[in-house]
Amino acid sequence: MIEYLLTAFFVAQPVAPAAASAVSGNAAQAPVPRLRDPVAISSKRLSGSRERAVFSGDVVVTQKALELRCDEMAASYTGPREVTRVECTGQVRMVEGPRTAQGERAVFDVPAGVLSLSGSPEASDPTTRLRGAEMRLKTGVPGFEYEVDEAVVTLEAAPLSLPRKSSGKDAPAARLPAEVSARKVVGSRSQSVFTGDVVVKHRTLELRCDKMVAYYTASQQVTRAECVGHVRATDADRSVKGERAEFRVPTGVLVVTGNPEARDATTRLRGSEVRMTVGNANFEVKDAVVTVESATPLPGREAGKGPPASTPSNPPSGGTRSP
């Protein structure tokens, strides 16, 4: 049986017309509906009715720069053949400029320009990679706008500010991505908001909190992140906790406030602000209260003999501690 390639052209649902402008006193010019770009759909087989068409076999949907491919698709449209909704199943692939997405199922809301993906969906652009249980992508916009449930997001971090070499030349910029997981993320051109069980992994740092906002440069690199709620961070054998934190990506400095506490193998620090630099063994603490653990007694020392073991100390508040 010979299969034919069918192509159907539909008109997308019209954009709401602008309000009529008044001319010649109270007279108003009748609004003229402005149609959106047409939707072209091609496939090997097609069956349809007045309100719905089913395409199967190498389905390709195009609208402006958007190209959507899948195994089978159902298109819903109004009486004037205005496409309002497209449902795709099986090996869904989307390409729009530098952005790509894939999954097993998709729903394209044509008037809103929103593509909803499920079935192990993934999406990416040159600086961001998205994974999750379900994602919604805004099409037809210059930036990467998205909303992801049970998200894992890999972001390109701004280059690290490394110290100069002994020769006086700048060290080469290191670009290390940051991976962030959360119950939900909503992203735009300038920032992404993560909520629910947020976990950030960057270099040797693991940072956890209830909510985080990541800020981007014009080139979509993360330069700064702000965390609130049950902030907890670890870097090697050091840890710090508090209620708020700011992570400055180029310098690797984490600033924790809100009753912050920091610990390493032998020391506990409290204060009004704690600074921890990724990969650096030191803490910086404002209004510091430091507790040093007792030294372990030497083997074989009898009770009551020899110099007394050291005891925890609490120096006066204020100052900086560098363990």
Short mmCIF file of N, CA and C in Angstrom, two decimals, residues 74-238:
data_model
loop_
_atom_site.label_atom_id
_atom_site.label_comp_id
_atom_site.label_asym_id
_atom_site.label_seq_id
_atom_site.Cartn_x
_atom_site.Cartn_y
_atom_site.Cartn_z
N ALA A 74 -3.05 14.83 17.40
CA ALA A 74 -4.43 15.23 17.22
C ALA A 74 -4.50 16.75 17.33
N ALA A 75 -5.11 17.38 16.31
CA ALA A 75 -5.25 18.84 16.29
C ALA A 75 -6.71 19.21 16.46
N SER A 76 -6.98 20.08 17.41
CA SER A 76 -8.34 20.58 17.63
C SER A 76 -8.45 21.98 17.05
N TYR A 77 -9.56 22.27 16.39
CA TYR A 77 -9.73 23.58 15.79
C TYR A 77 -11.19 23.98 15.83
N THR A 78 -11.43 25.25 15.63
CA THR A 78 -12.78 25.80 15.66
C THR A 78 -13.39 25.70 14.26
N GLY A 79 -14.64 26.16 14.15
CA GLY A 79 -15.34 26.13 12.86
C GLY A 79 -14.56 26.77 11.73
N PRO A 80 -13.99 27.96 11.94
CA PRO A 80 -13.20 28.60 10.87
C PRO A 80 -11.83 27.96 10.67
N ARG A 81 -11.62 26.76 11.23
CA ARG A 81 -10.35 26.04 11.11
C ARG A 81 -9.20 26.81 11.76
N GLU A 82 -9.49 27.35 12.91
CA GLU A 82 -8.46 27.98 13.73
C GLU A 82 -7.95 26.94 14.73
N VAL A 83 -6.68 26.59 14.65
CA VAL A 83 -6.10 25.58 15.52
C VAL A 83 -5.96 26.15 16.93
N THR A 84 -6.49 25.45 17.92
CA THR A 84 -6.41 25.91 19.31
C THR A 84 -5.54 25.01 20.18
N ARG A 85 -5.43 23.73 19.79
CA ARG A 85 -4.72 22.78 20.66
C ARG A 85 -4.15 21.65 19.81
N VAL A 86 -2.92 21.26 20.13
CA VAL A 86 -2.26 20.16 19.44
C VAL A 86 -1.76 19.17 20.48
N GLU A 87 -2.12 17.88 20.34
CA GLU A 87 -1.69 16.85 21.27
C GLU A 87 -0.81 15.84 20.53
N CYS A 88 0.42 15.65 21.01
CA CYS A 88 1.38 14.76 20.36
C CYS A 88 1.74 13.60 21.28
N THR A 89 1.98 12.43 20.69
CA THR A 89 2.45 11.27 21.45
C THR A 89 3.52 10.54 20.64
N GLY A 90 4.49 9.97 21.36
CA GLY A 90 5.50 9.15 20.73
C GLY A 90 6.66 9.92 20.16
N GLN A 91 7.83 9.83 20.82
CA GLN A 91 9.07 10.43 20.34
C GLN A 91 8.89 11.90 19.96
N VAL A 92 8.41 12.66 20.91
CA VAL A 92 8.17 14.08 20.67
C VAL A 92 9.52 14.82 20.64
N ARG A 93 9.72 15.64 19.62
CA ARG A 93 10.92 16.46 19.48
C ARG A 93 10.52 17.87 19.08
N MET A 94 11.08 18.85 19.75
CA MET A 94 10.80 20.25 19.43
C MET A 94 12.11 20.99 19.20
N VAL A 95 12.13 21.84 18.17
CA VAL A 95 13.26 22.72 17.90
C VAL A 95 12.72 24.11 17.62
N GLU A 96 13.30 25.10 18.30
CA GLU A 96 12.95 26.50 18.04
C GLU A 96 14.22 27.33 18.22
N GLY A 97 14.85 27.69 17.12
CA GLY A 97 16.11 28.40 17.21
C GLY A 97 17.14 27.56 17.95
N PRO A 98 17.80 28.12 18.99
CA PRO A 98 18.81 27.35 19.74
C PRO A 98 18.21 26.43 20.80
N ARG A 99 16.90 26.45 20.97
CA ARG A 99 16.25 25.66 22.01
C ARG A 99 15.74 24.33 21.45
N THR A 100 15.91 23.27 22.23
CA THR A 100 15.40 21.96 21.86
C THR A 100 14.69 21.35 23.06
N ALA A 101 13.76 20.43 22.79
CA ALA A 101 13.05 19.72 23.86
C ALA A 101 12.62 18.37 23.33
N GLN A 102 12.42 17.42 24.26
CA GLN A 102 11.97 16.09 23.88
C GLN A 102 11.21 15.46 25.03
N GLY A 103 10.39 14.48 24.70
CA GLY A 103 9.61 13.75 25.68
C GLY A 103 8.77 12.71 24.96
N GLU A 104 7.84 12.10 25.68
CA GLU A 104 6.97 11.10 25.07
C GLU A 104 5.58 11.64 24.76
N ARG A 105 5.20 12.72 25.44
CA ARG A 105 3.89 13.32 25.20
C ARG A 105 4.02 14.83 25.26
N ALA A 106 3.17 15.52 24.49
CA ALA A 106 3.20 16.98 24.48
C ALA A 106 1.83 17.53 24.15
N VAL A 107 1.52 18.67 24.74
CA VAL A 107 0.31 19.43 24.41
C VAL A 107 0.75 20.84 24.07
N PHE A 108 0.37 21.31 22.89
CA PHE A 108 0.74 22.66 22.46
C PHE A 108 -0.51 23.53 22.48
N ASP A 109 -0.53 24.49 23.41
CA ASP A 109 -1.61 25.48 23.50
C ASP A 109 -1.27 26.59 22.52
N VAL A 110 -1.90 26.59 21.36
CA VAL A 110 -1.51 27.49 20.28
C VAL A 110 -1.74 28.96 20.64
N PRO A 111 -2.92 29.37 21.14
CA PRO A 111 -3.10 30.79 21.46
C PRO A 111 -2.11 31.30 22.50
N ALA A 112 -1.80 30.47 23.52
CA ALA A 112 -0.87 30.90 24.56
C ALA A 112 0.58 30.69 24.16
N GLY A 113 0.85 29.88 23.15
CA GLY A 113 2.22 29.60 22.75
C GLY A 113 2.98 28.78 23.78
N VAL A 114 2.29 27.91 24.53
CA VAL A 114 2.91 27.12 25.60
C VAL A 114 2.92 25.65 25.19
N LEU A 115 4.10 25.04 25.25
CA LEU A 115 4.26 23.61 24.98
C LEU A 115 4.47 22.89 26.30
N SER A 116 3.57 21.95 26.63
CA SER A 116 3.68 21.16 27.86
C SER A 116 4.18 19.77 27.51
N LEU A 117 5.29 19.36 28.15
CA LEU A 117 5.92 18.07 27.86
C LEU A 117 5.88 17.17 29.08
N SER A 118 5.69 15.87 28.85
CA SER A 118 5.75 14.87 29.92
C SER A 118 6.36 13.60 29.34
N GLY A 119 6.56 12.59 30.20
CA GLY A 119 7.21 11.38 29.75
C GLY A 119 8.72 11.56 29.66
N SER A 120 9.39 11.70 30.82
CA SER A 120 10.84 11.94 30.90
C SER A 120 11.27 13.10 30.01
N PRO A 121 10.66 14.27 30.19
CA PRO A 121 10.98 15.39 29.30
C PRO A 121 12.34 16.01 29.61
N GLU A 122 12.98 16.52 28.56
CA GLU A 122 14.23 17.26 28.68
C GLU A 122 14.17 18.44 27.72
N ALA A 123 14.84 19.52 28.10
CA ALA A 123 14.92 20.69 27.24
C ALA A 123 16.25 21.39 27.49
N SER A 124 16.73 22.12 26.50
CA SER A 124 18.01 22.80 26.68
C SER A 124 18.13 23.95 25.70
N ASP A 125 19.00 24.89 26.07
CA ASP A 125 19.48 25.93 25.18
C ASP A 125 20.99 25.98 25.39
N PRO A 126 21.72 26.92 24.81
CA PRO A 126 23.18 26.89 24.94
C PRO A 126 23.72 26.96 26.36
N THR A 127 22.94 27.46 27.34
CA THR A 127 23.47 27.62 28.69
C THR A 127 22.68 26.86 29.76
N THR A 128 21.56 26.26 29.41
CA THR A 128 20.68 25.65 30.42
C THR A 128 20.18 24.30 29.93
N ARG A 129 20.14 23.33 30.85
CA ARG A 129 19.55 22.04 30.56
C ARG A 129 18.50 21.74 31.62
N LEU A 130 17.31 21.30 31.19
CA LEU A 130 16.19 21.04 32.08
C LEU A 130 15.79 19.57 32.01
N ARG A 131 15.50 19.00 33.18
CA ARG A 131 14.89 17.68 33.28
C ARG A 131 13.83 17.74 34.37
N GLY A 132 12.83 16.87 34.30
CA GLY A 132 11.80 16.88 35.33
C GLY A 132 10.69 15.92 35.01
N ALA A 133 9.63 15.98 35.84
CA ALA A 133 8.46 15.13 35.62
C ALA A 133 7.55 15.71 34.56
N GLU A 134 7.43 17.03 34.54
CA GLU A 134 6.62 17.74 33.53
C GLU A 134 7.18 19.13 33.38
N MET A 135 7.16 19.65 32.15
CA MET A 135 7.66 21.00 31.92
C MET A 135 6.78 21.73 30.94
N ARG A 136 6.75 23.05 31.11
CA ARG A 136 5.98 23.92 30.23
C ARG A 136 6.94 24.97 29.69
N LEU A 137 7.02 25.07 28.36
CA LEU A 137 7.94 25.97 27.70
C LEU A 137 7.17 27.03 26.93
N LYS A 138 7.59 28.27 27.06
CA LYS A 138 6.97 29.36 26.32
C LYS A 138 7.66 29.48 24.98
N THR A 139 6.90 29.42 23.90
CA THR A 139 7.47 29.54 22.56
C THR A 139 7.21 30.94 22.01
N GLY A 140 7.97 31.27 20.97
CA GLY A 140 7.76 32.55 20.31
C GLY A 140 8.30 33.74 21.08
N VAL A 141 9.16 33.51 22.07
CA VAL A 141 9.76 34.59 22.85
C VAL A 141 11.27 34.52 22.70
N PRO A 142 11.98 35.64 22.85
CA PRO A 142 13.43 35.61 22.63
C PRO A 142 14.21 34.84 23.67
N GLY A 143 13.76 34.80 24.92
CA GLY A 143 14.49 34.11 25.98
C GLY A 143 13.94 32.72 26.22
N PHE A 144 14.59 32.00 27.15
CA PHE A 144 14.19 30.65 27.53
C PHE A 144 13.29 30.77 28.75
N GLU A 145 11.97 30.72 28.56
CA GLU A 145 11.01 30.82 29.65
C GLU A 145 10.40 29.45 29.89
N TYR A 146 10.44 29.00 31.15
CA TYR A 146 10.03 27.62 31.42
C TYR A 146 9.47 27.50 32.83
N GLU A 147 8.76 26.39 33.03
CA GLU A 147 8.25 26.00 34.35
C GLU A 147 8.36 24.48 34.41
N VAL A 148 9.06 23.97 35.43
CA VAL A 148 9.36 22.53 35.50
C VAL A 148 8.99 22.02 36.88
N ASP A 149 8.29 20.88 36.91
CA ASP A 149 7.98 20.19 38.16
C ASP A 149 9.00 19.09 38.40
N GLU A 150 9.38 18.89 39.69
CA GLU A 150 10.40 17.90 40.08
C GLU A 150 11.63 18.10 39.20
N ALA A 151 12.16 19.31 39.27
CA ALA A 151 13.16 19.77 38.30
C ALA A 151 14.59 19.44 38.71
N VAL A 152 15.41 19.17 37.69
CA VAL A 152 16.87 19.14 37.81
C VAL A 152 17.39 20.05 36.70
N VAL A 153 18.04 21.14 37.10
CA VAL A 153 18.46 22.17 36.15
C VAL A 153 19.97 22.31 36.21
N THR A 154 20.62 22.25 35.07
CA THR A 154 22.05 22.49 34.98
C THR A 154 22.27 23.85 34.33
N LEU A 155 22.93 24.74 35.07
CA LEU A 155 23.11 26.12 34.63
C LEU A 155 24.58 26.39 34.39
N GLU A 156 24.87 27.22 33.41
CA GLU A 156 26.24 27.65 33.18
C GLU A 156 26.57 28.76 34.18
N ALA A 157 27.58 28.53 35.00
CA ALA A 157 27.97 29.51 36.00
C ALA A 157 28.93 30.52 35.40
N ALA A 158 28.91 31.73 35.95
CA ALA A 158 29.86 32.75 35.52
C ALA A 158 31.28 32.28 35.83
N PRO A 159 32.27 32.68 35.04
CA PRO A 159 33.65 32.22 35.26
C PRO A 159 34.14 32.59 36.65
N LEU A 160 34.94 31.70 37.25
CA LEU A 160 35.50 31.95 38.57
C LEU A 160 36.55 33.05 38.50
N SER A 161 36.59 33.87 39.53
CA SER A 161 37.62 34.92 39.64
C SER A 161 38.84 34.31 40.31
N LEU A 162 39.78 33.84 39.51
CA LEU A 162 40.97 33.18 40.05
C LEU A 162 42.09 34.19 40.28
N PRO A 163 42.94 33.97 41.31
CA PRO A 163 44.04 34.89 41.56
C PRO A 163 45.06 34.87 40.43
N ARG A 164 45.80 35.97 40.30
CA ARG A 164 46.81 36.06 39.26
C ARG A 164 47.97 35.12 39.54
N LYS A 165 48.61 34.67 38.46
CA LYS A 165 49.79 33.84 38.60
C LYS A 165 50.97 34.70 39.04
N SER A 166 52.05 34.02 39.48
CA SER A 166 53.23 34.74 39.93
C SER A 166 53.85 35.57 38.81
N SER A 167 53.60 35.18 37.58
CA SER A 167 54.12 35.93 36.43
C SER A 167 53.38 37.24 36.21
N GLY A 168 52.28 37.44 36.94
CA GLY A 168 51.48 38.65 36.79
C GLY A 168 50.36 38.52 35.80
N LYS A 169 50.24 37.36 35.14
CA LYS A 169 49.19 37.14 34.16
C LYS A 169 47.96 36.56 34.85
N ASP A 170 46.80 36.88 34.30
CA ASP A 170 45.57 36.35 34.85
C ASP A 170 45.48 34.85 34.58
N ALA A 171 45.03 34.11 35.59
CA ALA A 171 44.82 32.68 35.40
C ALA A 171 43.64 32.46 34.46
N PRO A 172 43.64 31.38 33.69
CA PRO A 172 42.53 31.14 32.77
C PRO A 172 41.21 30.97 33.52
N ALA A 173 40.13 31.53 32.97
CA ALA A 173 38.83 31.46 33.62
C ALA A 173 38.33 30.02 33.63
N ALA A 174 37.85 29.57 34.79
CA ALA A 174 37.31 28.22 34.92
C ALA A 174 35.79 28.29 34.86
N ARG A 175 35.19 27.49 33.99
CA ARG A 175 33.74 27.48 33.83
C ARG A 175 33.21 26.13 34.32
N LEU A 176 32.58 26.14 35.46
CA LEU A 176 32.05 24.92 36.04
C LEU A 176 30.55 25.07 36.23
N PRO A 177 29.74 24.19 35.64
CA PRO A 177 28.29 24.35 35.75
C PRO A 177 27.78 24.10 37.15
N ALA A 178 26.61 24.62 37.44
CA ALA A 178 25.93 24.38 38.71
C ALA A 178 24.68 23.55 38.43
N GLU A 179 24.47 22.53 39.25
CA GLU A 179 23.27 21.70 39.11
C GLU A 179 22.34 21.98 40.28
N VAL A 180 21.08 22.28 39.95
CA VAL A 180 20.09 22.63 40.97
C VAL A 180 18.87 21.73 40.81
N SER A 181 18.44 21.11 41.91
CA SER A 181 17.21 20.32 41.90
C SER A 181 16.21 20.97 42.85
N ALA A 182 14.93 20.86 42.51
CA ALA A 182 13.87 21.46 43.33
C ALA A 182 12.54 20.85 42.93
N ARG A 183 11.55 21.04 43.79
CA ARG A 183 10.21 20.56 43.47
C ARG A 183 9.63 21.29 42.27
N LYS A 184 10.01 22.58 42.14
CA LYS A 184 9.49 23.37 41.02
C LYS A 184 10.45 24.50 40.72
N VAL A 185 10.56 24.83 39.43
CA VAL A 185 11.36 25.97 39.01
C VAL A 185 10.60 26.74 37.94
N VAL A 186 10.66 28.07 38.03
CA VAL A 186 10.09 28.95 37.02
C VAL A 186 11.21 29.86 36.54
N GLY A 187 11.50 29.81 35.24
CA GLY A 187 12.64 30.55 34.72
C GLY A 187 12.26 31.56 33.67
N SER A 188 13.03 32.63 33.60
CA SER A 188 12.87 33.68 32.59
C SER A 188 14.24 34.10 32.10
N ARG A 189 14.31 35.18 31.34
CA ARG A 189 15.58 35.62 30.77
C ARG A 189 16.55 36.13 31.84
N SER A 190 16.04 36.64 32.95
CA SER A 190 16.91 37.28 33.93
C SER A 190 17.11 36.47 35.21
N GLN A 191 16.22 35.52 35.50
CA GLN A 191 16.34 34.78 36.75
C GLN A 191 15.53 33.49 36.69
N SER A 192 15.84 32.60 37.64
CA SER A 192 15.05 31.39 37.86
C SER A 192 14.72 31.30 39.34
N VAL A 193 13.48 30.90 39.65
CA VAL A 193 13.03 30.78 41.03
C VAL A 193 12.78 29.29 41.32
N PHE A 194 13.53 28.75 42.28
CA PHE A 194 13.42 27.35 42.67
C PHE A 194 12.70 27.27 44.02
N THR A 195 11.76 26.36 44.16
CA THR A 195 11.02 26.22 45.42
C THR A 195 10.88 24.75 45.78
N GLY A 196 10.98 24.46 47.09
CA GLY A 196 10.75 23.12 47.60
C GLY A 196 11.95 22.22 47.51
N ASP A 197 12.58 21.92 48.66
CA ASP A 197 13.72 20.99 48.72
C ASP A 197 14.80 21.35 47.70
N VAL A 198 15.25 22.58 47.73
CA VAL A 198 16.26 23.05 46.77
C VAL A 198 17.63 22.51 47.17
N VAL A 199 18.34 21.93 46.20
CA VAL A 199 19.70 21.43 46.40
C VAL A 199 20.57 21.96 45.27
N VAL A 200 21.65 22.67 45.64
CA VAL A 200 22.59 23.22 44.67
C VAL A 200 23.91 22.49 44.82
N LYS A 201 24.48 22.05 43.70
CA LYS A 201 25.80 21.42 43.70
C LYS A 201 26.68 22.19 42.73
N HIS A 202 27.73 22.80 43.28
CA HIS A 202 28.66 23.58 42.46
C HIS A 202 30.07 23.39 43.00
N ARG A 203 30.95 22.87 42.17
CA ARG A 203 32.29 22.52 42.61
C ARG A 203 32.19 21.55 43.80
N THR A 204 32.79 21.87 44.94
CA THR A 204 32.72 20.99 46.11
C THR A 204 31.62 21.40 47.08
N LEU A 205 30.82 22.40 46.71
CA LEU A 205 29.78 22.91 47.60
C LEU A 205 28.45 22.22 47.35
N GLU A 206 27.77 21.86 48.44
CA GLU A 206 26.38 21.43 48.37
C GLU A 206 25.56 22.36 49.25
N LEU A 207 24.59 23.03 48.67
CA LEU A 207 23.79 24.05 49.35
C LEU A 207 22.33 23.65 49.29
N ARG A 208 21.65 23.67 50.44
CA ARG A 208 20.24 23.31 50.52
C ARG A 208 19.44 24.44 51.15
N CYS A 209 18.19 24.61 50.70
CA CYS A 209 17.31 25.63 51.28
C CYS A 209 15.89 25.38 50.81
N ASP A 210 14.95 26.21 51.30
CA ASP A 210 13.55 26.07 50.91
C ASP A 210 13.25 26.76 49.59
N LYS A 211 13.91 27.90 49.35
CA LYS A 211 13.65 28.67 48.12
C LYS A 211 14.93 29.37 47.70
N MET A 212 15.14 29.42 46.38
CA MET A 212 16.33 30.07 45.86
C MET A 212 16.01 30.82 44.58
N VAL A 213 16.60 32.01 44.44
CA VAL A 213 16.50 32.78 43.20
C VAL A 213 17.90 32.90 42.61
N ALA A 214 18.05 32.44 41.37
CA ALA A 214 19.33 32.52 40.67
C ALA A 214 19.25 33.64 39.64
N TYR A 215 20.25 34.51 39.60
CA TYR A 215 20.24 35.67 38.71
C TYR A 215 21.26 35.45 37.59
N TYR A 216 20.87 35.88 36.36
CA TYR A 216 21.69 35.67 35.18
C TYR A 216 22.26 36.98 34.65
N THR A 217 23.34 36.85 33.89
CA THR A 217 23.85 37.96 33.10
C THR A 217 23.11 37.98 31.76
N ALA A 218 23.45 38.95 30.92
CA ALA A 218 22.84 39.04 29.60
C ALA A 218 23.17 37.81 28.76
N SER A 219 24.30 37.16 29.03
CA SER A 219 24.69 35.95 28.31
C SER A 219 24.19 34.68 29.00
N GLN A 220 23.25 34.83 29.94
CA GLN A 220 22.59 33.71 30.61
C GLN A 220 23.54 32.87 31.46
N GLN A 221 24.49 33.52 32.12
CA GLN A 221 25.36 32.85 33.07
C GLN A 221 24.94 33.24 34.48
N VAL A 222 24.92 32.27 35.39
CA VAL A 222 24.52 32.54 36.77
C VAL A 222 25.67 33.24 37.49
N THR A 223 25.37 34.40 38.07
CA THR A 223 26.39 35.15 38.81
C THR A 223 26.11 35.17 40.31
N ARG A 224 24.84 35.03 40.68
CA ARG A 224 24.48 35.18 42.10
C ARG A 224 23.22 34.37 42.38
N ALA A 225 23.15 33.82 43.61
CA ALA A 225 21.97 33.09 44.04
C ALA A 225 21.63 33.49 45.46
N GLU A 226 20.35 33.68 45.72
CA GLU A 226 19.86 34.04 47.05
C GLU A 226 18.97 32.93 47.57
N CYS A 227 19.27 32.45 48.79
CA CYS A 227 18.53 31.35 49.40
C CYS A 227 17.85 31.83 50.67
N VAL A 228 16.67 31.29 50.94
CA VAL A 228 15.95 31.59 52.18
C VAL A 228 15.33 30.30 52.71
N GLY A 229 15.29 30.20 54.04
CA GLY A 229 14.62 29.08 54.69
C GLY A 229 15.48 27.85 54.86
N HIS A 230 15.84 27.55 56.11
CA HIS A 230 16.58 26.33 56.45
C HIS A 230 17.82 26.15 55.56
N VAL A 231 18.64 27.17 55.49
CA VAL A 231 19.85 27.11 54.68
C VAL A 231 20.87 26.19 55.34
N ARG A 232 21.41 25.25 54.57
CA ARG A 232 22.44 24.34 55.05
C ARG A 232 23.44 24.13 53.92
N ALA A 233 24.72 24.27 54.25
CA ALA A 233 25.76 24.12 53.22
C ALA A 233 26.92 23.32 53.76
N THR A 234 27.51 22.50 52.91
CA THR A 234 28.70 21.73 53.26
C THR A 234 29.74 21.89 52.17
N ASP A 235 31.00 21.93 52.60
CA ASP A 235 32.13 21.99 51.67
C ASP A 235 33.28 21.23 52.34
N ALA A 236 33.57 20.04 51.83
CA ALA A 236 34.54 19.15 52.46
C ALA A 236 34.10 18.85 53.89
N ASP A 237 34.95 19.12 54.92
CA ASP A 237 34.58 18.80 56.30
C ASP A 237 33.98 20.01 57.01
N ARG A 238 33.64 21.03 56.28
CA ARG A 238 33.05 22.22 56.88
C ARG A 238 31.56 22.29 56.57
#
